[in-house]
Coordinates of C-alpha atoms in Angstrom, one line a residue:
Chain A
X1 CA -0.1 0.0 -0.1
X2 CA 1.3 3.4 -0.9
X3 CA 1.7 6.2 1.7
X4 CA -1.7 7.6 2.2
X5 CA -3.2 10.5 4.2
X6 CA -6.5 10.9 5.9
X7 CA -8.4 14.1 5.8
X8 CA -11.6 14.6 8.0
X9 CA -14.7 16.6 7.3
X10 CA -18.3 16.9 8.6
X11 CA -21.2 16.7 6.1
X12 CA -22.7 20.2 5.6
X13 CA -26.5 20.7 5.4
X14 CA -25.7 22.4 2.0
X15 CA -24.2 19.2 0.8
X16 CA -27.6 17.1 1.3
X17 CA -30.3 16.9 -1.4
X18 CA -34.0 16.2 -1.1
X19 CA -33.4 12.4 -1.0
X20 CA -32.0 13.1 2.6
X21 CA -28.4 12.2 1.6
X22 CA -25.4 13.8 0.1
X23 CA -25.6 15.0 -3.5
X24 CA -23.4 12.7 -5.5
X25 CA -21.2 15.6 -7.0
X26 CA -19.9 16.6 -3.5
X27 CA -17.9 13.4 -3.3
X28 CA -15.6 15.1 -5.9
X29 CA -15.3 18.1 -3.8
X30 CA -14.2 15.9 -0.9
X31 CA -11.9 14.1 -3.2
X32 CA -10.3 17.6 -3.9
X33 CA -10.0 18.2 0.0
X34 CA -8.2 14.6 0.3
X35 CA -5.6 15.3 -2.4
X36 CA -4.9 18.7 -1.0
X37 CA -4.0 17.1 2.4
X38 CA -1.9 14.5 0.6
X39 CA 0.0 17.3 -1.2
X40 CA 0.7 18.9 2.1
X41 CA 1.8 15.6 3.7
X42 CA 4.1 15.0 0.6
X43 CA 5.9 18.3 1.4
X44 CA 4.3 21.0 -0.7
X45 CA 1.2 23.2 -0.7
X46 CA -0.9 23.0 -3.6
X47 CA -1.6 26.7 -3.3
X48 CA 1.9 27.6 -3.6
X49 CA 2.5 25.0 -6.6
X50 CA -0.1 27.2 -8.5
X51 CA 1.1 30.7 -7.3
X52 CA 4.8 30.2 -7.4
X53 CA 5.6 27.7 -10.0
X54 CA 2.6 28.1 -12.3
X55 CA 1.7 24.6 -12.3
X56 CA -2.0 23.5 -12.2
X57 CA -3.2 19.9 -11.8
X58 CA -6.1 20.0 -14.5
X59 CA -8.5 17.1 -14.1
X60 CA -8.4 14.7 -16.9
X61 CA -10.8 12.0 -15.5
X62 CA -12.8 11.5 -12.4
X63 CA -14.5 8.4 -11.2
X64 CA -16.5 7.3 -8.3
X65 CA -18.2 4.3 -7.1
X66 CA -20.9 5.0 -4.5
X67 CA -21.2 2.3 -2.0
X68 CA -23.3 3.8 0.9
X69 CA -25.1 7.1 1.3
X70 CA -23.5 9.8 3.6
X71 CA -25.7 11.8 5.6
X72 CA -25.9 15.4 7.2
X73 CA -23.5 15.7 10.2
X74 CA -21.6 12.5 9.5
X75 CA -17.9 12.8 10.0
X76 CA -16.1 11.7 6.8
X77 CA -12.7 10.4 6.4
X78 CA -11.1 10.9 2.9
X79 CA -8.0 8.5 2.5
X80 CA -5.9 9.6 -0.5
X81 CA -2.8 8.2 -2.1
X82 CA -0.9 8.6 -5.5
X83 CA -1.9 5.6 -7.6
X84 CA 0.3 6.4 -10.3
X85 CA 2.5 9.1 -11.4
X86 CA 4.8 10.2 -14.1
X87 CA 6.2 13.3 -15.8
X88 CA 3.1 13.9 -17.6
X89 CA 0.2 13.0 -15.4
X90 CA -0.9 11.8 -11.8
X91 CA -3.6 9.6 -10.7
X92 CA -4.8 9.9 -7.1
X93 CA -6.9 7.0 -5.5
X94 CA -9.5 7.6 -2.7
X95 CA -11.4 5.7 -0.2
X96 CA -14.2 7.8 1.6
X97 CA -15.7 6.3 4.9
X98 CA -17.4 7.4 8.0
X99 CA -15.2 7.9 11.0
X100 CA -14.9 5.1 13.5
X101 CA -16.9 7.1 16.1
X102 CA -19.9 7.0 13.7
X103 CA -22.9 5.2 15.8
X104 CA -23.2 2.8 12.9
X105 CA -19.4 2.1 12.9
X106 CA -17.2 2.9 10.0
X107 CA -18.9 2.5 6.7
X108 CA -17.1 2.7 3.2
X109 CA -19.0 5.5 1.4
X110 CA -17.2 5.4 -1.9
X111 CA -14.0 4.7 -3.7
X112 CA -12.6 6.3 -6.9
X113 CA -9.8 8.1 -8.5
X114 CA -9.0 11.2 -10.4
X115 CA -6.3 11.5 -13.0
X116 CA -4.7 14.9 -13.7
X117 CA -2.3 16.4 -16.2
X118 CA 0.1 19.2 -15.3
X119 CA -0.8 22.5 -17.1
X120 CA 0.4 26.1 -17.1
X121 CA -1.7 29.1 -16.2
X122 CA -3.0 29.1 -20.1
X123 CA -3.8 25.4 -20.1
X124 CA -0.6 24.2 -22.0
X125 CA 0.6 20.9 -20.9
X126 CA 3.9 20.9 -19.1
X127 CA 6.2 18.3 -17.8
X128 CA 6.2 18.1 -13.9
X129 CA 9.4 20.1 -12.5
X130 CA 12.0 17.8 -10.9
X131 CA 11.5 19.2 -7.6
X132 CA 8.1 17.4 -7.3
X133 CA 9.3 14.2 -8.8
X134 CA 10.4 12.4 -5.4
X135 CA 7.3 13.7 -3.5
X136 CA 4.9 12.2 -6.3
X137 CA 7.1 8.9 -6.2
X138 CA 8.4 9.4 -9.7
X139 CA 11.8 7.8 -10.3
X140 CA 11.2 5.2 -7.4
X141 CA 10.2 1.6 -8.0
X142 CA 7.0 2.1 -6.4
X143 CA 5.0 4.2 -8.8
X144 CA 7.1 4.8 -11.9
X145 CA 5.4 3.5 -15.0
Chain B
X1 CA -40.5 51.1 -11.5
X2 CA -37.2 51.0 -13.3
X3 CA -36.4 48.9 -16.2
X4 CA -36.2 45.3 -15.2
X5 CA -35.5 41.9 -16.8
X6 CA -36.7 38.4 -16.0
X7 CA -34.3 35.5 -16.3
X8 CA -35.7 32.0 -16.0
X9 CA -34.1 28.8 -14.6
X10 CA -35.5 25.5 -13.2
X11 CA -34.4 24.2 -9.9
X12 CA -31.7 21.7 -9.8
X13 CA -31.8 18.6 -7.9
X14 CA -28.4 19.7 -6.5
X15 CA -29.8 22.9 -5.1
X16 CA -32.2 21.1 -2.9
X17 CA -31.3 20.0 0.6
X18 CA -32.8 17.3 3.0
X19 CA -35.5 19.6 4.1
X20 CA -36.9 19.0 0.6
X21 CA -36.5 22.6 -0.6
X22 CA -34.0 24.8 -2.1
X23 CA -30.9 25.4 0.2
X24 CA -30.8 29.2 1.1
X25 CA -27.4 30.1 -0.4
X26 CA -28.5 29.3 -3.7
X27 CA -30.9 32.3 -4.0
X28 CA -27.7 34.3 -4.0
X29 CA -26.6 32.1 -7.1
X30 CA -29.8 32.9 -8.9
X31 CA -29.4 36.6 -8.1
X32 CA -26.1 36.5 -10.1
X33 CA -28.1 35.0 -13.0
X34 CA -30.6 37.8 -12.8
X35 CA -28.1 40.6 -12.8
X36 CA -26.0 39.0 -15.7
X37 CA -29.3 38.9 -17.5
X38 CA -30.0 42.6 -16.8
X39 CA -26.5 43.7 -17.8
X40 CA -27.1 41.8 -21.2
X41 CA -30.2 43.6 -21.7
X42 CA -28.8 47.0 -20.6
X43 CA -26.3 46.7 -23.5
X44 CA -23.4 44.9 -22.2
X45 CA -21.7 41.4 -21.5
X46 CA -20.6 41.2 -17.9
X47 CA -18.0 38.6 -19.2
X48 CA -16.5 41.4 -21.5
X49 CA -16.6 44.0 -18.8
X50 CA -14.2 41.7 -16.9
X51 CA -12.1 40.5 -19.8
X52 CA -12.0 43.7 -21.9
X53 CA -12.2 46.5 -19.4
X54 CA -10.8 44.7 -16.4
X55 CA -13.6 45.9 -14.3
X56 CA -15.3 43.7 -11.5
X57 CA -18.5 44.0 -9.6
X58 CA -17.2 43.1 -6.1
X59 CA -20.1 42.2 -3.8
X60 CA -20.1 44.5 -0.9
X61 CA -23.5 43.4 0.6
X62 CA -26.2 40.8 -0.1
X63 CA -29.7 40.6 1.6
X64 CA -32.4 38.1 1.0
X65 CA -35.9 37.9 2.6
X66 CA -37.1 34.3 2.1
X67 CA -40.9 34.3 1.6
X68 CA -41.8 30.8 0.2
X69 CA -39.8 27.7 -0.4
X70 CA -38.8 26.8 -3.8
X71 CA -38.9 23.1 -4.8
X72 CA -37.1 20.7 -7.2
X73 CA -38.1 21.2 -10.7
X74 CA -39.9 24.5 -10.1
X75 CA -39.4 27.0 -12.8
X76 CA -38.1 30.1 -11.3
X77 CA -38.4 33.9 -12.6
X78 CA -35.7 36.2 -11.4
X79 CA -36.7 39.8 -11.9
X80 CA -33.7 42.2 -11.5
X81 CA -33.4 45.9 -11.6
X82 CA -30.8 48.8 -10.9
X83 CA -32.1 50.1 -7.6
X84 CA -29.4 52.8 -7.2
X85 CA -26.1 53.5 -9.0
X86 CA -23.4 56.0 -8.9
X87 CA -19.8 56.1 -10.1
X88 CA -18.6 54.2 -6.9
X89 CA -21.2 51.5 -6.5
X90 CA -24.4 49.9 -7.9
X91 CA -27.3 48.1 -6.1
X92 CA -29.3 45.5 -7.7
X93 CA -32.9 44.7 -6.6
X94 CA -34.4 41.3 -7.1
X95 CA -37.8 39.6 -7.0
X96 CA -37.8 35.8 -7.4
X97 CA -41.1 34.0 -8.0
X98 CA -42.3 30.8 -9.5
X99 CA -43.5 30.9 -13.1
X100 CA -47.2 31.5 -13.8
X101 CA -47.4 28.0 -15.2
X102 CA -46.7 26.7 -11.9
X103 CA -49.5 24.5 -10.7
X104 CA -49.9 26.5 -7.6
X105 CA -49.8 29.8 -9.4
X106 CA -47.1 32.3 -9.3
X107 CA -45.7 32.7 -5.7
X108 CA -43.1 35.1 -4.6
X109 CA -40.2 33.1 -3.4
X110 CA -37.8 35.8 -2.1
X111 CA -36.9 39.5 -2.6
X112 CA -33.6 41.0 -1.9
X113 CA -30.7 43.1 -3.1
X114 CA -27.0 43.1 -3.6
X115 CA -24.6 46.0 -3.5
X116 CA -21.4 46.1 -5.5
X117 CA -18.3 48.3 -5.7
X118 CA -16.2 48.5 -8.9
X119 CA -12.8 47.0 -8.5
X120 CA -9.9 46.2 -10.7
X121 CA -8.3 42.7 -11.3
X122 CA -6.3 43.4 -8.1
X123 CA -9.2 44.5 -6.0
X124 CA -8.5 48.3 -5.9
X125 CA -11.7 50.3 -6.0
X126 CA -12.0 52.2 -9.3
X127 CA -14.6 54.6 -10.5
X128 CA -17.2 53.2 -13.3
X129 CA -16.0 54.3 -16.6
X130 CA -18.2 56.7 -18.4
X131 CA -19.2 54.2 -21.3
X132 CA -21.3 52.2 -18.5
X133 CA -22.9 55.3 -16.9
X134 CA -25.9 55.6 -19.2
X135 CA -26.4 51.9 -19.0
X136 CA -26.6 51.9 -15.2
X137 CA -28.8 55.1 -15.3
X138 CA -26.1 57.4 -13.9
X139 CA -26.5 61.0 -14.7
X140 CA -30.0 60.5 -15.3
X141 CA -32.8 61.8 -13.0
X142 CA -34.1 58.3 -12.2
X143 CA -31.0 56.7 -10.3
X144 CA -28.6 59.3 -9.4
X145 CA -27.9 59.7 -5.8
Chain C
X1 CA -27.1 5.5 -31.8
X2 CA -30.0 5.4 -29.3
X3 CA -32.5 8.2 -28.6
X4 CA -30.7 11.3 -27.1
X5 CA -31.9 14.7 -25.7
X6 CA -30.0 17.9 -25.8
X7 CA -30.4 20.0 -22.6
X8 CA -28.8 23.5 -22.8
X9 CA -27.5 25.8 -20.0
X10 CA -25.3 28.7 -19.6
X11 CA -22.2 28.4 -17.4
X12 CA -22.9 30.3 -14.1
X13 CA -20.0 32.5 -12.4
X14 CA -20.6 30.4 -9.2
X15 CA -19.4 27.5 -11.2
X16 CA -15.9 28.8 -12.3
X17 CA -13.0 28.5 -9.8
X18 CA -9.8 30.4 -9.5
X19 CA -8.2 28.6 -12.5
X20 CA -10.8 30.5 -14.6
X21 CA -12.6 27.5 -15.6
X22 CA -15.6 25.5 -14.5
X23 CA -14.8 23.4 -11.3
X24 CA -14.9 19.7 -12.1
X25 CA -17.6 18.5 -9.9
X26 CA -20.1 20.8 -11.5
X27 CA -20.0 18.5 -14.7
X28 CA -21.9 16.0 -12.5
X29 CA -24.6 18.7 -11.8
X30 CA -25.0 19.2 -15.6
X31 CA -25.2 15.5 -16.1
X32 CA -28.2 15.6 -13.6
X33 CA -29.8 18.2 -15.8
X34 CA -29.3 16.1 -19.1
X35 CA -30.9 13.0 -17.5
X36 CA -34.0 14.8 -16.1
X37 CA -34.4 16.3 -19.7
X38 CA -34.1 12.8 -21.2
X39 CA -36.6 11.4 -18.6
X40 CA -39.1 14.3 -19.9
X41 CA -38.6 13.3 -23.3
X42 CA -38.9 9.6 -22.6
X43 CA -42.4 10.5 -21.2
X44 CA -42.2 11.1 -17.4
X45 CA -41.2 13.6 -15.0
X46 CA -38.5 12.4 -12.7
X47 CA -40.0 14.5 -9.9
X48 CA -43.3 12.6 -10.1
X49 CA -41.3 9.2 -10.3
X50 CA -40.1 10.1 -6.9
X51 CA -43.3 11.8 -5.5
X52 CA -45.9 9.4 -6.9
X53 CA -44.0 6.1 -7.4
X54 CA -41.5 6.4 -4.4
X55 CA -38.8 5.3 -6.9
X56 CA -35.3 7.0 -6.6
X57 CA -32.5 6.6 -9.0
X58 CA -29.5 6.2 -6.6
X59 CA -26.1 6.8 -8.1
X60 CA -24.0 3.8 -8.0
X61 CA -21.1 5.0 -10.2
X62 CA -20.2 8.4 -11.9
X63 CA -17.4 8.8 -14.6
X64 CA -16.4 11.7 -16.5
X65 CA -13.7 12.4 -18.9
X66 CA -12.6 16.1 -19.1
X67 CA -11.7 17.1 -22.8
X68 CA -11.6 20.8 -22.8
X69 CA -12.3 23.5 -20.2
X70 CA -15.8 25.2 -20.1
X71 CA -15.8 28.8 -19.1
X72 CA -18.0 31.3 -17.8
X73 CA -21.0 32.3 -19.8
X74 CA -20.3 29.5 -22.3
X75 CA -23.5 27.8 -23.7
X76 CA -23.3 24.1 -22.9
X77 CA -25.2 21.5 -24.6
X78 CA -25.6 18.1 -22.5
X79 CA -26.5 15.3 -24.9
X80 CA -28.0 12.3 -22.8
X81 CA -29.1 8.8 -23.7
X82 CA -29.8 5.3 -21.9
X83 CA -26.6 3.5 -22.6
X84 CA -28.0 0.3 -21.0
X85 CA -31.2 -0.6 -18.8
X86 CA -32.5 -3.6 -17.0
X87 CA -34.9 -4.2 -14.2
X88 CA -32.1 -3.7 -11.8
X89 CA -30.1 -0.7 -13.0
X90 CA -29.8 2.1 -15.7
X91 CA -26.8 3.6 -17.2
X92 CA -26.9 6.8 -18.7
X93 CA -24.4 8.1 -21.3
X94 CA -23.3 11.9 -21.7
X95 CA -21.6 14.2 -24.2
X96 CA -21.2 17.7 -23.0
X97 CA -20.1 20.5 -25.7
X98 CA -20.3 24.0 -26.1
X99 CA -23.3 25.3 -28.5
X100 CA -22.6 25.8 -32.2
X101 CA -23.0 29.5 -31.6
X102 CA -19.9 29.6 -29.6
X103 CA -17.1 32.0 -31.1
X104 CA -14.6 29.1 -31.1
X105 CA -17.2 26.7 -32.8
X106 CA -18.5 23.6 -30.8
X107 CA -16.1 21.9 -28.7
X108 CA -16.6 18.7 -26.9
X109 CA -16.1 19.6 -23.2
X110 CA -16.4 16.2 -21.7
X111 CA -18.0 12.6 -22.1
X112 CA -19.0 10.3 -19.3
X113 CA -21.7 8.1 -17.6
X114 CA -23.7 7.4 -14.6
X115 CA -25.1 4.1 -13.5
X116 CA -28.1 4.1 -11.1
X117 CA -29.9 1.5 -9.2
X118 CA -33.7 1.9 -8.3
X119 CA -34.2 2.4 -4.6
X120 CA -37.2 3.1 -2.4
X121 CA -37.4 6.2 -0.1
X122 CA -35.5 4.1 2.5
X123 CA -32.7 3.1 0.1
X124 CA -34.0 -0.5 -0.4
X125 CA -33.2 -1.7 -3.7
X126 CA -36.4 -2.5 -5.8
X127 CA -37.1 -3.6 -9.4
X128 CA -38.1 -0.9 -12.0
X129 CA -42.1 -1.1 -12.1
X130 CA -43.2 -2.2 -15.5
X131 CA -44.8 1.1 -16.7
X132 CA -41.2 2.5 -17.2
X133 CA -39.8 -0.3 -18.9
X134 CA -40.7 0.5 -22.5
X135 CA -39.5 4.2 -21.8
X136 CA -36.1 2.9 -20.8
X137 CA -35.9 0.6 -23.8
X138 CA -36.3 -2.6 -21.4
X139 CA -37.7 -5.6 -23.3
X140 CA -36.7 -4.3 -26.6
X141 CA -33.6 -5.4 -28.7
X142 CA -31.8 -2.2 -28.4
X143 CA -31.0 -1.8 -24.8
X144 CA -31.8 -5.3 -23.0
X145 CA -28.9 -7.0 -21.5
Chain D
X1 CA -21.5 40.1 24.4
X2 CA -23.5 37.1 24.3
X3 CA -22.0 33.6 24.5
X4 CA -20.4 32.8 21.0
X5 CA -18.7 29.9 19.5
X6 CA -16.0 29.7 16.8
X7 CA -16.0 27.2 14.1
X8 CA -13.1 26.6 11.8
X9 CA -12.8 25.6 8.2
X10 CA -10.4 25.9 5.3
X11 CA -11.4 27.5 2.0
X12 CA -11.9 24.8 -0.6
X13 CA -11.0 25.1 -4.2
X14 CA -14.5 24.6 -5.1
X15 CA -15.6 27.6 -3.3
X16 CA -13.3 29.9 -5.3
X17 CA -14.6 31.7 -8.5
X18 CA -12.8 32.9 -11.5
X19 CA -12.2 36.4 -9.7
X20 CA -9.5 34.3 -7.7
X21 CA -11.5 34.8 -4.3
X22 CA -14.5 32.9 -2.6
X23 CA -17.8 33.2 -4.4
X24 CA -20.1 35.2 -2.2
X25 CA -23.0 32.6 -1.8
X26 CA -20.4 30.3 0.1
X27 CA -20.4 32.7 3.0
X28 CA -24.0 31.5 3.7
X29 CA -22.8 28.0 3.8
X30 CA -20.1 29.1 6.4
X31 CA -22.7 30.7 8.4
X32 CA -24.7 27.4 8.7
X33 CA -21.4 25.7 9.8
X34 CA -21.2 28.5 12.5
X35 CA -24.8 28.0 13.8
X36 CA -24.5 24.2 13.8
X37 CA -21.5 24.6 16.1
X38 CA -23.2 27.1 18.2
X39 CA -26.1 24.7 18.7
X40 CA -23.6 22.0 19.8
X41 CA -22.2 24.1 22.3
X42 CA -25.6 25.4 23.5
X43 CA -26.3 21.7 24.4
X44 CA -28.2 20.2 21.4
X45 CA -27.5 18.7 17.9
X46 CA -29.3 20.4 15.1
X47 CA -29.6 17.0 13.3
X48 CA -31.4 15.5 16.3
X49 CA -33.6 18.6 16.7
X50 CA -35.0 17.8 13.2
X51 CA -34.9 14.0 13.5
X52 CA -36.3 13.7 16.9
X53 CA -38.4 16.7 17.6
X54 CA -39.4 17.5 14.0
X55 CA -38.3 21.1 14.3
X56 CA -36.6 22.9 11.5
X57 CA -35.0 26.3 11.5
X58 CA -36.3 27.7 8.3
X59 CA -34.4 30.8 7.0
X60 CA -36.5 33.9 6.9
X61 CA -33.9 36.3 6.2
X62 CA -30.0 36.4 5.5
X63 CA -27.8 39.4 5.3
X64 CA -24.1 39.5 4.8
X65 CA -21.7 42.4 4.5
X66 CA -18.6 41.5 2.7
X67 CA -15.5 43.3 4.0
X68 CA -12.4 41.5 2.6
X69 CA -12.1 38.7 0.1
X70 CA -11.4 35.2 1.3
X71 CA -9.0 33.2 -0.7
X72 CA -8.4 29.5 -1.5
X73 CA -6.6 27.5 1.5
X74 CA -7.4 30.5 3.9
X75 CA -8.3 29.2 7.4
X76 CA -11.5 30.8 8.2
X77 CA -13.1 31.3 11.8
X78 CA -16.7 31.7 12.0
X79 CA -17.9 33.3 15.2
X80 CA -21.6 32.9 16.0
X81 CA -23.8 34.1 18.7
X82 CA -27.6 34.3 19.2
X83 CA -28.5 38.0 18.5
X84 CA -32.2 37.7 19.6
X85 CA -34.7 34.8 20.2
X86 CA -38.1 34.4 21.3
X87 CA -40.8 31.6 20.9
X88 CA -41.4 32.4 17.3
X89 CA -38.0 33.2 15.8
X90 CA -34.2 33.3 16.4
X91 CA -31.7 35.5 14.8
X92 CA -28.0 34.5 14.7
X93 CA -25.0 37.0 14.2
X94 CA -21.9 36.2 12.5
X95 CA -18.4 37.5 12.2
X96 CA -16.2 35.7 9.7
X97 CA -12.4 36.4 9.7
X98 CA -9.1 34.7 8.8
X99 CA -7.2 32.8 11.6
X100 CA -4.5 34.5 13.4
X101 CA -1.9 32.2 12.0
X102 CA -2.8 33.8 8.7
X103 CA 0.3 35.4 7.2
X104 CA -1.5 38.8 6.7
X105 CA -2.8 38.4 10.4
X106 CA -6.4 37.9 11.1
X107 CA -8.7 40.0 8.8
X108 CA -12.5 40.4 9.1
X109 CA -13.9 38.9 6.0
X110 CA -17.5 39.5 6.6
X111 CA -20.4 40.2 9.3
X112 CA -24.0 39.2 8.9
X113 CA -27.0 37.6 10.5
X114 CA -29.7 35.1 9.6
X115 CA -33.2 35.1 11.1
X116 CA -34.9 31.7 11.3
X117 CA -38.6 30.8 12.1
X118 CA -39.4 27.4 13.5
X119 CA -41.5 25.1 11.4
X120 CA -42.6 21.5 11.3
X121 CA -41.6 18.8 8.6
X122 CA -44.6 20.4 6.5
X123 CA -43.4 24.0 6.7
X124 CA -46.2 25.0 9.3
X125 CA -44.8 27.6 11.7
X126 CA -44.7 26.4 15.2
X127 CA -43.6 27.6 18.6
X128 CA -40.2 26.7 20.0
X129 CA -40.7 23.8 22.6
X130 CA -39.7 24.7 26.2
X131 CA -36.7 22.5 26.4
X132 CA -34.8 24.6 24.0
X133 CA -35.7 28.0 25.7
X134 CA -33.0 28.2 28.1
X135 CA -30.4 27.2 25.5
X136 CA -31.4 30.0 23.1
X137 CA -31.6 32.3 26.1
X138 CA -35.4 32.8 25.9
X139 CA -36.8 33.8 29.2
X140 CA -33.6 35.3 30.5
X141 CA -33.1 39.2 30.7
X142 CA -30.4 39.1 27.8
X143 CA -32.4 38.1 24.9
X144 CA -36.0 38.0 25.5
X145 CA -38.0 40.6 23.4

């Protein structure tokens, strides 16, 4: 298992819909929270990557498999890891579940992944600068393609 | 009554919450749709105002009085007008109601206003260029302060 | 090609992010708009399906491949069709593109699908009632598995 | 000064818009986070108030004065208190600012209030049950009208 982080959040009323559960698009917002947290743990701030290096992680694909509904006020844990990375793209993997403290015990809410390409401010694809290689595990046995 | 436009939209599932009605913050999104439509009718595209003239309508205040809940799939009419405008700021007024075709007849959903200041890309306050004065009714008896 | 509908929408300011393009989770909101429109064209109102028959289309999976960024004020066309349907689930396919009137010509923004299971108000899986079979193309050569 | 709580959150990428700052409707989502936190500190869970007592705090009015833009990854503190409460309605007051740890020091982002009426599941106005009176400060010198 690759290095993974766990971000925690509490379901907002705004995130529910009239079915009484979380609206499905919000899981992608939560994945974003997960990967920002992973970046922080890997040694950089995604905000600075944009601001200082002019590198953006443009989403090329997102996929989510919904396993159990999340509900208002649930505490959600977003586990995130680098599934695959190279000089042209990175894929993050996610597992979302309720926290152990949840009355019903920890339930897996969803699993999924997002694939990103590196682009400049004007959306031209660029190779990932070397300083980020080790952080994404590029050039190590674990994740190189 | 000043010149007003009517923008129409249909309530999205994503906009409802577990109470079975539209979440209250979405009314501010609908007001945005209303004022963009008003700008278009007044003779300019808000997108171009930003892109070509570098002028942004930063929100300084928003107020909404909720009168009846909006529900999924309702057709909503956002009536918008310039309540007050001068070289430093503009206030838009709004009335949101369901369309006449609504089975229950047209109901007023909300009324409110948003006040904006003109800022540059880096958030410095700037006076509104003259080319927009007439469109906002500045310099006419109707809306000058 | 199966029967498809085209829903139109205009990109809201609220849907953009600081990268200057539409935030990726909003494409799933647009897909929802597309499938509601498709249901209407197939002969039923999704709202009534929930209200009157107590049937909900719970999302089991969503996938989106992002091909070009959508921008503020773009007019977007959401083409939607039934990719596969049976008594236990339905898969909708989507193609999102800018309208022909777009200055840059029509660009494909994204393609994707969502898979749904039929559930009752309390999230128990139920078989799709017969009255909906023909509308989803179940029992015809075209879409039966 | 009445009893107040401070909820903390970090600005999500999804909450920014193409102006590079937080979209204005999201401040109302943050106010919701603030008042849920206040309820918890006052001794009850808003989720249970809905579920067990069938009481909903329907928003009757919302007002927000925007003082400084919030940006991606900012840590935001939502200070919330009961501004006024009686058997028919409650008004919450809010002050949103960046956390002290913010490089630029703590800035006030916004101030505002929301006014709510108590309603049943079917949106009929109901008086607030006695068990909540003391928590909202009803019947004490401080907040009774």
